[in-house]
PDB file of C-alpha atoms in Angstrom:
ATOM      1  CA  UNK E   1      21.388 -22.441 -24.367  1.00 48.00           C
ATOM      2  CA  UNK E   2      18.365 -23.484 -26.224  1.00 51.00           C
ATOM      3  CA  UNK E   3      16.103 -21.319 -28.285  1.00 54.00           C
ATOM      4  CA  UNK E   4      13.286 -21.358 -25.640  1.00 55.00           C
ATOM      5  CA  UNK E   5      15.615 -20.151 -23.065  1.00 50.00           C
ATOM      6  CA  UNK E   6      17.037 -17.526 -25.001  1.00 50.00           C
ATOM      7  CA  UNK E   7      13.543 -16.235 -25.711  1.00 59.00           C
ATOM      8  CA  UNK E   8      12.706 -16.468 -22.012  1.00 59.00           C
ATOM      9  CA  UNK E   9      15.774 -14.592 -20.996  1.00 57.00           C
ATOM     10  CA  UNK E  10      15.126 -11.879 -23.648  1.00 56.00           C
ATOM     11  CA  UNK E  11      11.557 -11.555 -22.463  1.00 61.00           C
ATOM     12  CA  UNK E  12      12.598 -11.164 -18.848  1.00 60.00           C
ATOM     13  CA  UNK E  13      15.337  -8.541 -19.716  1.00 57.00           C
ATOM     14  CA  UNK E  14      12.987  -6.565 -21.936  1.00 58.00           C
ATOM     15  CA  UNK E  15      10.153  -6.427 -19.288  1.00 56.00           C
ATOM     16  CA  UNK E  16      12.534  -5.565 -16.307  1.00 55.00           C
ATOM     17  CA  UNK E  17      12.660  -1.788 -16.814  1.00 54.00           C
ATOM     18  CA  UNK E  18       8.744  -1.672 -16.771  1.00 51.00           C
ATOM     19  CA  UNK E  19       8.541  -3.769 -13.448  1.00 52.00           C
ATOM     20  CA  UNK E  20      11.259  -1.775 -11.894  1.00 57.00           C
ATOM     21  CA  UNK E  21      10.374   1.773 -12.881  1.00 60.00           C
ATOM     22  CA  UNK E  22       6.523   1.412 -13.074  1.00 71.00           C
ATOM     23  CA  UNK E  23       4.951   4.304 -11.042  1.00 82.00           C
ATOM     24  CA  UNK E  24       2.489   3.096  -8.311  1.00 83.00           C
ATOM     25  CA  UNK E  25      -0.670   5.009  -8.609  1.00 87.00           C
ATOM     26  CA  UNK E  26      -2.709   5.287  -5.413  1.00 90.00           C
ATOM     27  CA  UNK E  27      -6.165   4.935  -6.903  1.00 92.00           C
ATOM     28  CA  UNK E  28      -5.360   2.112  -9.299  1.00 89.00           C
ATOM     29  CA  UNK E  29      -3.048   0.185  -7.354  1.00 88.00           C
ATOM     30  CA  UNK E  30      -3.301   0.899  -3.550  1.00 90.00           C
ATOM     31  CA  UNK E  31      -6.931   1.869  -2.912  1.00 91.00           C
ATOM     32  CA  UNK E  32      -8.566  -1.300  -4.131  1.00 91.00           C
ATOM     33  CA  UNK E  33      -6.373  -3.391  -1.502  1.00 90.00           C
ATOM     34  CA  UNK E  34      -7.340  -0.907   1.309  1.00 90.00           C
ATOM     35  CA  UNK E  35     -10.838  -1.000   0.483  1.00 91.00           C
ATOM     36  CA  UNK E  36     -11.746  -4.509   1.378  1.00 87.00           C
ATOM     37  CA  UNK E  37     -10.340  -4.389   4.988  1.00 89.00           C
ATOM     38  CA  UNK E  38      -9.535  -0.782   5.892  1.00 93.00           C
ATOM     39  CA  UNK E  39     -12.419   1.346   4.851  1.00 94.00           C
ATOM     40  CA  UNK E  40     -14.901   0.387   7.363  1.00 93.00           C
ATOM     41  CA  UNK E  41     -12.779   1.972  10.149  1.00 94.00           C
ATOM     42  CA  UNK E  42     -10.696   4.520   8.115  1.00 95.00           C
ATOM     43  CA  UNK E  43     -12.891   5.401   5.117  1.00 95.00           C
ATOM     44  CA  UNK E  44     -15.150   8.372   4.105  1.00 95.00           C
ATOM     45  CA  UNK E  45     -17.698   7.837   6.857  1.00 95.00           C
ATOM     46  CA  UNK E  46     -16.782  10.504   9.492  1.00 93.00           C
ATOM     47  CA  UNK E  47     -18.793   8.998  12.170  1.00 94.00           C
ATOM     48  CA  UNK E  48     -17.390   5.567  11.955  1.00 93.00           C
ATOM     49  CA  UNK E  49     -13.746   6.682  11.345  1.00 94.00           C
ATOM     50  CA  UNK E  50     -11.238   5.692  13.902  1.00 92.00           C
ATOM     51  CA  UNK E  51      -8.025   7.269  14.964  1.00 90.00           C
ATOM     52  CA  UNK E  52      -8.854  10.195  12.641  1.00 90.00           C
ATOM     53  CA  UNK E  53      -6.991   8.146   9.999  1.00 94.00           C
ATOM     54  CA  UNK E  54      -8.572   8.364   6.429  1.00 95.00           C
ATOM     55  CA  UNK E  55      -7.052   5.657   4.229  1.00 94.00           C
ATOM     56  CA  UNK E  56      -9.697   6.095   1.188  1.00 95.00           C
ATOM     57  CA  UNK E  57      -7.942   9.195  -0.078  1.00 95.00           C
ATOM     58  CA  UNK E  58      -4.161   9.547  -1.072  1.00 93.00           C
ATOM     59  CA  UNK E  59      -3.749  12.691   1.118  1.00 95.00           C
ATOM     60  CA  UNK E  60      -5.053  10.789   4.184  1.00 95.00           C
ATOM     61  CA  UNK E  61      -3.054   7.708   3.561  1.00 94.00           C
ATOM     62  CA  UNK E  62       0.256   9.698   3.080  1.00 94.00           C
ATOM     63  CA  UNK E  63      -0.551  12.332   5.685  1.00 95.00           C
ATOM     64  CA  UNK E  64       2.210  13.239   8.248  1.00 93.00           C
ATOM     65  CA  UNK E  65       0.618  12.327  11.399  1.00 92.00           C
ATOM     66  CA  UNK E  66       3.203  13.715  13.819  1.00 91.00           C
ATOM     67  CA  UNK E  67       5.559  10.864  14.678  1.00 91.00           C
ATOM     68  CA  UNK E  68       4.409   8.434  11.965  1.00 92.00           C
ATOM     69  CA  UNK E  69       2.694   8.173   8.477  1.00 94.00           C
ATOM     70  CA  UNK E  70       0.182   5.377   7.662  1.00 94.00           C
ATOM     71  CA  UNK E  71       2.016   4.920   4.307  1.00 93.00           C
ATOM     72  CA  UNK E  72       5.471   6.124   3.448  1.00 91.00           C
ATOM     73  CA  UNK E  73       5.727   5.629  -0.468  1.00 89.00           C
ATOM     74  CA  UNK E  74       8.672   3.200  -1.209  1.00 87.00           C
ATOM     75  CA  UNK E  75       9.543   2.695   2.214  1.00 89.00           C
ATOM     76  CA  UNK E  76       7.466  -0.089   3.853  1.00 89.00           C
ATOM     77  CA  UNK E  77       9.549  -0.417   6.983  1.00 89.00           C
ATOM     78  CA  UNK E  78       8.635   3.160   7.823  1.00 92.00           C
ATOM     79  CA  UNK E  79       4.901   2.822   7.257  1.00 92.00           C
ATOM     80  CA  UNK E  80       2.803   2.414  10.258  1.00 92.00           C
ATOM     81  CA  UNK E  81       0.146   0.331   8.042  1.00 91.00           C
ATOM     82  CA  UNK E  82       2.716  -2.353   7.454  1.00 91.00           C
ATOM     83  CA  UNK E  83       3.812  -2.537  11.193  1.00 92.00           C
ATOM     84  CA  UNK E  84      -0.013  -2.596  12.120  1.00 91.00           C
ATOM     85  CA  UNK E  85      -0.913  -5.587   9.637  1.00 90.00           C
ATOM     86  CA  UNK E  86       2.124  -7.662  10.668  1.00 91.00           C
ATOM     87  CA  UNK E  87       2.317  -7.133  14.546  1.00 90.00           C
ATOM     88  CA  UNK E  88       1.843  -9.997  16.868  1.00 92.00           C
ATOM     89  CA  UNK E  89       0.438  -7.523  19.516  1.00 93.00           C
ATOM     90  CA  UNK E  90      -3.270  -8.021  19.473  1.00 92.00           C
ATOM     91  CA  UNK E  91      -3.990  -4.535  20.660  1.00 90.00           C
ATOM     92  CA  UNK E  92      -2.290  -2.966  17.696  1.00 91.00           C
ATOM     93  CA  UNK E  93      -2.971  -5.524  15.027  1.00 87.00           C
ATOM     94  CA  UNK E  94      -5.205  -4.425  12.143  1.00 86.00           C
ATOM     95  CA  UNK E  95      -6.958  -6.964   9.961  1.00 81.00           C
TER      96      UNK E  95
END
């Protein structure tokens, strides 16, 4: 193994715990992604809000909405938001 490979391997191993255990912060990591496409219909404006779903605040995005949650932290397969943006059904699809 050459020196460059050893350095690269060491760098990857050293950075792995940071990548694996970094805590996701809603305001820093999630909200900016949602703001581009979701806030027009699911943001702070109560008059424009659809489905009584508010995604601009953590409490709204993670809220128990009966039989589903828009975002289930750490469980994308249980998150309705993921289902809605990946569905092929035109009636349920969200941009």
